[in-house]
C-alpha positions as a printed NumPy array, in Angstrom:
array([[  0.   ,   0.   ,   0.   ],
       [  1.322,   3.413,  -0.936],
       [  0.05 ,   6.888,  -0.208],
       [  0.517,  10.517,  -1.15 ],
       [  0.838,  12.715,   1.929],
       [  0.225,  15.845,  -0.162],
       [ -3.369,  14.937,  -0.97 ],
       [ -4.279,  11.941,   1.195],
       [ -4.713,   9.481,  -1.699],
       [ -4.024,   5.836,  -0.819],
       [ -3.54 ,   3.024,  -3.327],
       [ -3.255,  -0.743,  -2.861],
       [ -2.396,  -2.97 ,  -5.809],
       [ -2.5  ,  -6.778,  -5.745],
       [ -1.046,  -9.013,  -8.436],
       [ -1.54 , -12.704,  -9.223],
       [  1.586, -14.197, -10.753],
       [  2.025, -17.516, -12.541],
       [  4.923, -19.043, -10.557],
       [  6.103, -21.123, -13.521],
       [  6.404, -18.217, -15.956],
       [  6.685, -15.157, -13.713],
       [  3.923, -13.498, -15.741],
       [  1.232, -11.426, -14.046],
       [ -2.105, -13.122, -14.73 ],
       [ -4.361, -10.713, -12.872],
       [ -4.204,  -7.435, -10.984],
       [ -6.623,  -5.632,  -8.689],
       [ -6.613,  -2.301,  -6.959],
       [ -8.247,  -0.471,  -4.108],
       [ -7.807,   3.276,  -4.187],
       [ -9.11 ,   5.968,  -1.915],
       [ -8.682,   9.291,  -3.633],
       [ -9.655,  11.502,  -6.525],
       [-10.798,  10.367,  -9.963],
       [ -7.294,  10.746, -11.397],
       [ -5.868,   8.414,  -8.741],
       [ -8.573,   5.826,  -9.411],
       [ -8.071,   6.093, -13.186],
       [ -4.295,   5.685, -12.767],
       [ -4.816,   2.559, -10.644],
       [ -7.284,   1.076, -13.097],
       [ -5.   ,   1.696, -16.071],
       [ -2.029,   0.078, -14.332],
       [ -4.029,  -3.074, -13.519],
       [ -4.884,  -3.417, -17.213],
       [ -1.353,  -2.701, -18.412],
       [  0.447,  -5.18 , -16.139],
       [ -1.651,  -8.218, -17.1  ],
       [  0.448, -10.465, -19.336],
       [  3.703,  -8.743, -18.391],
       [  6.605, -10.215, -16.454],
       [  7.409,  -8.784, -13.035],
       [ 10.363,  -6.861, -14.451],
       [  8.297,  -5.464, -17.337],
       [  5.605,  -4.323, -14.901],
       [  8.143,  -2.727, -12.569],
       [  9.573,  -0.802, -15.532],
       [  6.318,   1.108, -16.126],
       [  6.84 ,   4.837, -15.666],
       [  4.463,   7.421, -14.307],
       [  5.015,   9.513, -17.441],
       [  3.428,   6.731, -19.54 ],
       [  0.39 ,   6.683, -17.244],
       [  0.073,  10.477, -17.208],
       [  0.35 ,  10.636, -20.999],
       [ -2.232,   7.894, -21.597],
       [ -4.729,   9.557, -19.242],
       [ -3.821,  13.117, -20.319],
       [ -3.427,  14.089, -16.671],
       [ -3.019,  17.8  , -15.989],
       [  0.184,  18.864, -14.196],
       [ -1.658,  19.253, -10.889],
       [ -2.595,  15.53 , -11.012],
       [  0.796,  14.062, -11.976],
       [  1.218,  12.844,  -8.381],
       [ -1.588,  10.333,  -9.089],
       [  0.473,   8.668, -11.829],
       [  3.512,   8.638,  -9.53 ],
       [  1.395,   6.899,  -6.894],
       [  0.359,   4.246,  -9.449],
       [  4.007,   3.674, -10.434],
       [  4.934,   3.343,  -6.755],
       [  2.051,   0.898,  -6.21 ],
       [  3.12 ,  -1.495,  -8.976],
       [  6.735,  -1.373,  -7.823],
       [  5.594,  -2.111,  -4.246],
       [  3.456,  -5.051,  -5.427],
       [  6.336,  -6.518,  -7.463],
       [  8.821,  -6.035,  -4.597],
       [  6.382,  -7.649,  -2.16 ],
       [  5.896, -10.651,  -4.454],
       [  9.651, -11.081,  -4.925],
       [ 10.288, -10.92 ,  -1.159],
       [  7.602, -13.507,  -0.437],
       [  8.813, -15.866,  -3.172],
       [ 12.59 , -15.519,  -2.847],
       [ 14.371, -18.838,  -3.047]])
């Protein structure tokens, strides 16, 4: 779970990974915040499906902001989404380290 102290938005992203292939099969989110934060979360869950953990972690907030045409005042929402996917990938890797 990640949050943005500046605005109070909170985002939680969960991923389901195929252990044999390392590919994300499903992703879900729970976001408390403005419409831009919710849209950023939703977009990320769609984008990461079918990607490897490393591909998902490589997503940049600028890609999210561009796709959603976020205004400058809402860029922090795309940063939050980038942080959320990185946190989900890191959490998965920690729990499944060999």
